[in-house]
Coordinates of C-alpha atoms and ligand atoms in Angstrom, one line a residue:
X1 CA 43.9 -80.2 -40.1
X2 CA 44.9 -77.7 -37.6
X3 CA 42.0 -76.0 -35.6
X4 CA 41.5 -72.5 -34.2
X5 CA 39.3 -70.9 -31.8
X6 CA 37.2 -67.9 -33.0
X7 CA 34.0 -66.0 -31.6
X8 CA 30.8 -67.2 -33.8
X9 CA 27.8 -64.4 -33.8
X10 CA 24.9 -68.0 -34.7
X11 CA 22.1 -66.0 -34.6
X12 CA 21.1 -62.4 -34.8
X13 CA 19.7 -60.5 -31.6
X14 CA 19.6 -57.1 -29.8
X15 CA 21.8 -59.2 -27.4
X16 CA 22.9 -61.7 -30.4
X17 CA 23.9 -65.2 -29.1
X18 CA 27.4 -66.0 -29.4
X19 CA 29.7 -69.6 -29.7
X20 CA 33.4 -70.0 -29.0
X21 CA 34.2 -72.4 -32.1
X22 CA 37.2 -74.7 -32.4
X23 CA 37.1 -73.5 -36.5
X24 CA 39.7 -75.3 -39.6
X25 CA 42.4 -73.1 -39.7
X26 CA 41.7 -70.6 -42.6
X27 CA 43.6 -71.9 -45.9
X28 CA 44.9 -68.8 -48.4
X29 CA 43.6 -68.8 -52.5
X30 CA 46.4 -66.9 -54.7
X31 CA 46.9 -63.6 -53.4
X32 CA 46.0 -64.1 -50.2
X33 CA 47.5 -64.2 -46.7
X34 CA 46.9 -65.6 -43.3
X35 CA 47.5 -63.2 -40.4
X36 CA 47.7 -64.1 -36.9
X37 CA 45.5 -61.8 -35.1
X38 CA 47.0 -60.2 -32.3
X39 CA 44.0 -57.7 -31.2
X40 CA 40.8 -57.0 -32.7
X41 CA 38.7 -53.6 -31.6
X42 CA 35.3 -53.6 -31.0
X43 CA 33.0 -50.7 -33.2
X44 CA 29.5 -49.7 -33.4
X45 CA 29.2 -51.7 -36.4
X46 CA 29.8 -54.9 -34.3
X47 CA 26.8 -54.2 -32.8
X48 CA 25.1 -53.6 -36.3
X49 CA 26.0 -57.0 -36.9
X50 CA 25.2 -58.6 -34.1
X51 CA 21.5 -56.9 -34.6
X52 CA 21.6 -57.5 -38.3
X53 CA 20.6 -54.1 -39.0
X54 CA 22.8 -53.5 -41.7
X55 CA 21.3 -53.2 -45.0
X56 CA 23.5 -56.1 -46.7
X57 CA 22.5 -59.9 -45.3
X58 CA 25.1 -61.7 -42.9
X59 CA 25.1 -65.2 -43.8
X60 CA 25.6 -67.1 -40.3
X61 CA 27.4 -68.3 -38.1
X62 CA 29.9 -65.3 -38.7
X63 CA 33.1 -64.3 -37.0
X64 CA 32.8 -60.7 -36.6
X65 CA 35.7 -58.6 -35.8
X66 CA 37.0 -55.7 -38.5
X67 CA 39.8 -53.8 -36.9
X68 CA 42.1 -56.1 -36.6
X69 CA 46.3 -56.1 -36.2
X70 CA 48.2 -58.5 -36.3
X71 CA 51.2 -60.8 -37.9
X72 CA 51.6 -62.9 -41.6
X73 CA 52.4 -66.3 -41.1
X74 CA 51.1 -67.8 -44.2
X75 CA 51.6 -65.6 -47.6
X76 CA 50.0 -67.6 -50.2
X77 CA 50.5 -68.5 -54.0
X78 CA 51.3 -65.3 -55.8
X79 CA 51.8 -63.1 -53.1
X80 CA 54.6 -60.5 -53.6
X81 CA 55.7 -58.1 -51.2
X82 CA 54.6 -59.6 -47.8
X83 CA 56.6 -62.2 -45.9
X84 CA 56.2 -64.7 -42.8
X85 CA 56.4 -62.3 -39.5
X86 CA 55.7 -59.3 -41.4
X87 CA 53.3 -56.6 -38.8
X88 CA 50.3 -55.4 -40.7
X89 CA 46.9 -54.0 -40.0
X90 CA 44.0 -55.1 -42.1
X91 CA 41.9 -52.4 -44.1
X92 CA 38.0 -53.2 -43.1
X93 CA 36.5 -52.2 -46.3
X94 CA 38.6 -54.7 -48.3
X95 CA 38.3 -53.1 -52.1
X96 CA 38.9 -54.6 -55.6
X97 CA 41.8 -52.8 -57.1
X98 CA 40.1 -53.0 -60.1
X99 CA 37.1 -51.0 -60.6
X100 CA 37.4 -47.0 -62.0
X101 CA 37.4 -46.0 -58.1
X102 CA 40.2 -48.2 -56.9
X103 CA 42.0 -47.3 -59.8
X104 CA 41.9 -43.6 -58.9
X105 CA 43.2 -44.3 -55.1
X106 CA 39.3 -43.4 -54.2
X107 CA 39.0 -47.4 -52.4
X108 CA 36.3 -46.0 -50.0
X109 CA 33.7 -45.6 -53.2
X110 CA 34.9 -49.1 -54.7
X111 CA 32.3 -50.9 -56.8
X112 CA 32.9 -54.4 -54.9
X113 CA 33.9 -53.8 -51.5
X114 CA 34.1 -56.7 -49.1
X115 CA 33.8 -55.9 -45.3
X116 CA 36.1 -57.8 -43.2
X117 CA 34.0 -59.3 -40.4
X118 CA 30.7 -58.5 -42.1
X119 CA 30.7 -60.1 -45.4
X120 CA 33.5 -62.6 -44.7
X121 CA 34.8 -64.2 -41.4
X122 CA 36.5 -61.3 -39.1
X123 CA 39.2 -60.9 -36.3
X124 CA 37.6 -62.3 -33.1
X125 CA 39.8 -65.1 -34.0
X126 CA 43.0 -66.7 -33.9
X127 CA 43.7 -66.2 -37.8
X128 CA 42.1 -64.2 -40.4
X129 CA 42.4 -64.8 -43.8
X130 CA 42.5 -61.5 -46.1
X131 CA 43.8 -60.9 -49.9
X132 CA 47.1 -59.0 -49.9
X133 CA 45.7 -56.0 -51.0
X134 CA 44.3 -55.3 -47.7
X135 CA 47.2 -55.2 -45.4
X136 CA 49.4 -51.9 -44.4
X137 CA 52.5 -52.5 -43.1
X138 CA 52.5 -51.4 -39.1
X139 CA 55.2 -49.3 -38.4
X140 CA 57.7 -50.6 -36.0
X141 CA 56.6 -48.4 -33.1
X142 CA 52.8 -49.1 -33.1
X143 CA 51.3 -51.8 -30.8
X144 CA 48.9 -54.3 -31.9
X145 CA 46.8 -53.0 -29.4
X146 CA 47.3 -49.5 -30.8
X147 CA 46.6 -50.6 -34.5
X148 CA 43.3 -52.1 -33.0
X149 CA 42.2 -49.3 -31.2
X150 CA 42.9 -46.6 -34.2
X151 CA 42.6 -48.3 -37.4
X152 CA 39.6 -48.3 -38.2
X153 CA 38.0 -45.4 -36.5
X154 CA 41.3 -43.2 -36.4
X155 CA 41.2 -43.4 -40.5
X156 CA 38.1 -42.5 -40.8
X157 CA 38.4 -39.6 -39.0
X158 CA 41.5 -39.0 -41.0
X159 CA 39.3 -39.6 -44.2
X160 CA 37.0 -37.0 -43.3
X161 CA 39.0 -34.5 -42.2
X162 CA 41.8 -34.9 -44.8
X163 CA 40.2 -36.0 -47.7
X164 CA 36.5 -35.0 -47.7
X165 CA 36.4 -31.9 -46.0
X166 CA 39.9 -29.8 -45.1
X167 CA 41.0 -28.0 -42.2
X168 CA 42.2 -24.7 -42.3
X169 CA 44.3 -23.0 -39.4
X170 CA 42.3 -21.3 -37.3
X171 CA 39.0 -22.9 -38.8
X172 CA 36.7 -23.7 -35.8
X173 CA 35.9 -27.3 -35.7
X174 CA 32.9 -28.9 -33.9
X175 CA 33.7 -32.2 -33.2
X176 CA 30.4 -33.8 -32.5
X177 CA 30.8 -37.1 -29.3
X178 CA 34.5 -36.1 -28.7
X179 CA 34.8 -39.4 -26.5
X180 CA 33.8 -41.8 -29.2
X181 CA 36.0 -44.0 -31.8
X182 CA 36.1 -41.4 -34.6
X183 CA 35.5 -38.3 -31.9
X184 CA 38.1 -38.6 -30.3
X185 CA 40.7 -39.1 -33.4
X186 CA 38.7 -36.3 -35.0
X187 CA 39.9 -33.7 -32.2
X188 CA 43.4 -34.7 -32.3
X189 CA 43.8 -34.9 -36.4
X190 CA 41.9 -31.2 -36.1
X191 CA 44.0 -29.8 -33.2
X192 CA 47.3 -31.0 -35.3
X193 CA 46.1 -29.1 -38.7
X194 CA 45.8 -26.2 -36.8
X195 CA 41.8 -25.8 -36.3
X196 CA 40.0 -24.9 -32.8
X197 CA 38.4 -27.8 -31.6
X198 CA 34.7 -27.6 -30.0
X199 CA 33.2 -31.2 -29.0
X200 CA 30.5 -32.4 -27.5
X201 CA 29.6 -34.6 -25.0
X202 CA 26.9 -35.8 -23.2
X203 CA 28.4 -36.1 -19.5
X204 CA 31.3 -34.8 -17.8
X205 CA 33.5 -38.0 -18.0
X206 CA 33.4 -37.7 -21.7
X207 CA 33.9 -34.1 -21.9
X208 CA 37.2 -33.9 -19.7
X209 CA 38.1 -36.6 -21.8
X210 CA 37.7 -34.4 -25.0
X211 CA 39.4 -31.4 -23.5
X212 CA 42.6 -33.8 -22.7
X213 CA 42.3 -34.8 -26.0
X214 CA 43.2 -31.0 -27.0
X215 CA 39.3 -29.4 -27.6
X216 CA 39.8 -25.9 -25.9
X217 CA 35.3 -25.7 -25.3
X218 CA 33.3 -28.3 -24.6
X219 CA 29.5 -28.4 -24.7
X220 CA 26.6 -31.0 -23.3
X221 CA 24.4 -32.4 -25.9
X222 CA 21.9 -32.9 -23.0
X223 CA 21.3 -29.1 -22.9
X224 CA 18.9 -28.4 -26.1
X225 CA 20.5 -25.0 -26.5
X226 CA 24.3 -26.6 -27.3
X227 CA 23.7 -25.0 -30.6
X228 CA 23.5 -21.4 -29.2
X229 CA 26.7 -22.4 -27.2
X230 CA 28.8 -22.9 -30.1
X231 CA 27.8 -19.9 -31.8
X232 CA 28.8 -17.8 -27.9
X233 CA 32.0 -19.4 -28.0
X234 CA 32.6 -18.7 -31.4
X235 CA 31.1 -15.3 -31.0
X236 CA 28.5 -15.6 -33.6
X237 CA 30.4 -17.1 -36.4
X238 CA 29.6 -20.4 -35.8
X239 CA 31.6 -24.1 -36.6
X240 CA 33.6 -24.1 -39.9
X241 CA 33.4 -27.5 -40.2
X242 CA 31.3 -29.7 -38.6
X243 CA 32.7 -33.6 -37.7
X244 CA 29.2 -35.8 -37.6
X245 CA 28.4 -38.9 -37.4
X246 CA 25.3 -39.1 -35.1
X247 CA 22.6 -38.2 -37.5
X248 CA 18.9 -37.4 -36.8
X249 CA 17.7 -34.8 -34.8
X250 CA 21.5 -33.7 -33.8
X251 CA 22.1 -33.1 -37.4
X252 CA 19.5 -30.8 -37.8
X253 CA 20.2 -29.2 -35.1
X254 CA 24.2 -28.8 -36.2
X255 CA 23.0 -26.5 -39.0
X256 CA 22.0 -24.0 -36.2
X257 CA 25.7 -23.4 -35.3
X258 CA 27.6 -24.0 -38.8
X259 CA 29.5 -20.8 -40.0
X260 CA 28.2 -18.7 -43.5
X261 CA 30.5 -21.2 -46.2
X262 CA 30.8 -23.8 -43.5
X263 CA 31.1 -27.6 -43.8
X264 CA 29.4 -30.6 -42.4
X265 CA 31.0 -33.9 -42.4
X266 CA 28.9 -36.7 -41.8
X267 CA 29.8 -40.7 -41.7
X268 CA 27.2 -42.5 -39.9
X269 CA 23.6 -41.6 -38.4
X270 CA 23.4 -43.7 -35.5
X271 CA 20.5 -41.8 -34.2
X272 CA 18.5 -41.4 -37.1
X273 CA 18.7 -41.7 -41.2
X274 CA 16.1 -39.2 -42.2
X275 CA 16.5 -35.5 -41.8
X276 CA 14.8 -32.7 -42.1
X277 CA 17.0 -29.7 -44.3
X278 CA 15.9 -26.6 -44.4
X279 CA 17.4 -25.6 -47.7
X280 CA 16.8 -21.8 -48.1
X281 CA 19.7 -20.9 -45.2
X282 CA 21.7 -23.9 -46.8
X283 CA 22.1 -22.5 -50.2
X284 CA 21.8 -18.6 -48.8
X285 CA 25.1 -19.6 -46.9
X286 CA 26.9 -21.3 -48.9
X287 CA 27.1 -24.4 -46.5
X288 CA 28.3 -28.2 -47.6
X289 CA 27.0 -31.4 -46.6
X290 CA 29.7 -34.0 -47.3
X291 CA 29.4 -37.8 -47.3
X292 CA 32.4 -39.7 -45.9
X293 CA 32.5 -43.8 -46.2
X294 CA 35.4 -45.7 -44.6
X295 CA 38.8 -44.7 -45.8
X296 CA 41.2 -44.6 -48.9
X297 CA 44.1 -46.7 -48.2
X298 CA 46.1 -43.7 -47.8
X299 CA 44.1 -42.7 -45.0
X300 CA 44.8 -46.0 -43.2
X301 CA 49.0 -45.3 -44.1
X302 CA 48.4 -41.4 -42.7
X303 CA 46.7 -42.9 -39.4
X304 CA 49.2 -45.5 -38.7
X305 CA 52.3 -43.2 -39.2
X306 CA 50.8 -40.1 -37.2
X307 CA 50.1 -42.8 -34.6
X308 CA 54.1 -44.1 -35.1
X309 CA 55.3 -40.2 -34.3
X310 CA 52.9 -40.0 -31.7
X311 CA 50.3 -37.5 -32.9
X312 CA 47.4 -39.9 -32.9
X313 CA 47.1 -41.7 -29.5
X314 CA 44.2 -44.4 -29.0
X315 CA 41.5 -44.2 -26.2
X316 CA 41.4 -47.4 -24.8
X317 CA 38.7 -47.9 -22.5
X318 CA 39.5 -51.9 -21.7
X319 CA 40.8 -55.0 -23.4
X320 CA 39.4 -58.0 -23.5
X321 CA 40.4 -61.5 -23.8
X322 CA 38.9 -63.7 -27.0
X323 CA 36.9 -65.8 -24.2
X324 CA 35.3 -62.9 -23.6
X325 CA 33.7 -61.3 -26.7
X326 CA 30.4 -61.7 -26.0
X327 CA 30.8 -59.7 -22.7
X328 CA 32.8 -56.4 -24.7
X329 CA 29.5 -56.9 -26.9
X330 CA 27.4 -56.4 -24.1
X331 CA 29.5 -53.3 -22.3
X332 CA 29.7 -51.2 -26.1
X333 CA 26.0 -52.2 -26.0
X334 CA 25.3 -50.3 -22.9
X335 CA 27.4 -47.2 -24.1
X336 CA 29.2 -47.8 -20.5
X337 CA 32.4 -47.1 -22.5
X338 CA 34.9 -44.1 -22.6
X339 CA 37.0 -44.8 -25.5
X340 CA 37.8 -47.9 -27.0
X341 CA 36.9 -51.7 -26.1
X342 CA 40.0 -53.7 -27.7
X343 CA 40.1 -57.8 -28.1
X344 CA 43.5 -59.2 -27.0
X345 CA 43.9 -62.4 -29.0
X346 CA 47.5 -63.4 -28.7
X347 CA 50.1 -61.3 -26.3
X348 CA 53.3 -59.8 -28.7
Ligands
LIG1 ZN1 37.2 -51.4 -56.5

C-alpha cells in the first residue's frame, strides 16, 4: 500500500508533541473523495487542539489541519459531480445534508457536524480524505495558498456579516482585532457593503495593517478607554454593529460603545466564556447579541468568489513547509503573527 507523510498531534500539551508519520494513504467509502492537499492554514483552533481544550474529545494521534485547498485525485464509488484534477477547498464543519438544518441551507447549526482535522484526520498531510459534500469548487483564479489563507476564517466573517447580522451603508462597524483571521476579512467584507470600518488593535503593526485593509479609525485595545474612542469618532452614536470574537472582559466592555438598536456579532471568546450583561441598557436600547458558528456553504461559495474578483485578499503572514508544522504551532502560539500562518504541502 502506498504511504503518505502527515503531521501527527500524539499527545495533548500547551506545546503538544508532534510526529511526522509515513501514514497508509487514505482509501474513499461511497461518496467520498481523496484530495491532494496543496496548503493547509493554520487557526486558533489548531491550537485548541493541540491543548485539547475543546469541549468534544480528540481521539489520538490526530492529523490536525482544517483549512485546507487542494486537488481530487481519487473520487470514490458513487460520487457524481467531481472528477480527477478537479480544484476544491474543503468546508471545516463537514455537515450531514440530512438533518432539518442542512436541509434548510443553515449547515453551520447541523445536528451531526464532523470537524475536519478535529474529529477526523485533517490537512497537515499529503492527502485528506473528505465525503463529497464538503468540497467547493475553487475558482480558476484563486491560489491554493489563497483558499488556505481565507477559507475558513474569510467565511466566517462572511457568515457573520452576511448572514447573521447585515450591513447597512453607512452603518458604522467596529471590527474588533482587525489583524486577525476573521478581523481582517471582517474589515474588507464591511468596507465593500458599504459600512465605516473602526478596528482595533493592540499595537501599531496591527493597526496600520487594519487601516490598509480599508478601516478609516483605528483604536488600541491597550488603552482601557477604547470604548469612549469609538463613541468620539462616531460622535456619540456609537458602533452599529459590533464584529467579536474575543469574549470576556472585551465584550463587556463593547456594550459601552454599541449604537441605540445596535448589533453584536460574536463567534468565539478566546479571552473568556462568561460575561457579565447588564440587561437594563440592553433591552432599553434595543441592542442584539447574535451567535455566529462556522459558515453555511454558501458562505464558503461567497468567500471564494469575492476572493476570485479580488474583493477579499488574504493576510499571509508566512508559509510553511509540512516538515515544519510543529514550528507554525509554536509561532501562532506566541501570537508573533500578523495575518495568516499557511502550510505549503505540495507546490501547484
Ligand atoms: Zn445536518
Amino acid at each position: 500500500m502506498a504511504h503518505m507523510k502527515a503531521v501527527q498531534l500524539v499527545a495533548h500539551g500547551a506545546a503538544g508533541q508532534f510526529k511526522l508519520a509515513e501514514l497508509p494513504d487514505p482509501q474513499p467509502t461511497r461518496g467520498e473523495v481523496v484530495v491532494q492537499v496543496y496548503a493547509c492554514g493554520l487557526n486558533h483552533l489548531d491550537l485548541w487542539v493541540e491543548e485539547g481544550a475543546l469541549p468534544m474529545p480528540i481521539k489520538l494521534p490526530r492529523v490536525p489541519g482544517c483549512e485546507i485547498a487542494g486537488r481530487i485525485i481519487a473520487p470514490g464509488e458513487g460520487v457524481t459531480g467531481w472528477k480527477e484534477g478537479d480544484r476544491v477547498a474543503i468546508q471545516s464543519n463537514i455537515f450531514c445534508g440530512q438533518c432539518e438544518f442542512c436541509q434548510r441551507g443553515q449547515e453551520s447549526l447541523c445536528l451531526n457536524s464532523v470537524m475536519v482535522g478535529v474529529e477526523r484526520d485533517g490537512g497537515f498531510a499529503e492527502r485528506v480524505v473528505v465525503p463529497e459534500r464538503a468540497l467547493v469548487r475553487l475558482p480558476d483564479q484563486v491560489g491554493f495558498e489563497t483558499s488556505a489563507a481565507l477559507s475558513l476564517a474569510g467565511s466566517t466573517a462572511m457568515h457573520m456579516l452576511t448572514s447573521r447580522a447585515k450591513v447597512n451603508a453607512g452603518d458604522w462597524v467596529l471590527v474588533m482585532g482587525g489583524s486577525s483571521g476573521v478581523g481582517s476579512a471582517a474589515i474588507q467584507i464591511a468596507k465593500q457593503l458599504g459600512a465605516r470600518v473602526i478596528a482595533t488593535g493592540s499595537n501599531e503593526a496591527k493597526r496600520n495593517l487594519a487601516l490598509k485593509l480599508g478601516a478609516e479609525q483605528t483604536v488600541d485595545t491597550k488603552n482601557e478607554s477604547w470604548p469612549a474612542e469609538v463613541r468620539k469618532i462616531t460622535e456619540k452614536r456609537g458602533a452599529d454593529l459590533i464584529v467579536e470574537h474575543i469574549g470576556g472582559k472585551v465584550l463587556e466592555m463593547a456594550f459601552n460603545c454599541l449604537a441605540r438598536g445596535g448589533t453584536i456579532v460574536t463567534c468565539g471568546a478566546t479571552a473568556g466564556r462568561d460575561v457579565n450583561l447588564n440587561l437594563w441598557p440592553f433591552f432599553v436600547k434595543e441592542q442584539r447579541l447574535v451567535g455566529s458558528y462556522g459558515r453555511n456553504r454558501i458562505d464558503l461559495v461567497h468567500t471564494l468568489e469575492w476572493a476570485a474578483s479580488d474583493r477579499l485578499k488574504p493576510v499571509t503572514d508566512r508559509v510553511f513547509p509540512l516538515a515544519e508544522t510543529p514550528r507554525a504551532f509554536a509561532v501562532l502560539r506566541d501570537r508573533a503573527v500578523l495575518g495568516k500562518l499557511v502550510i505549503r504541502v505540495a507546490t501547484s
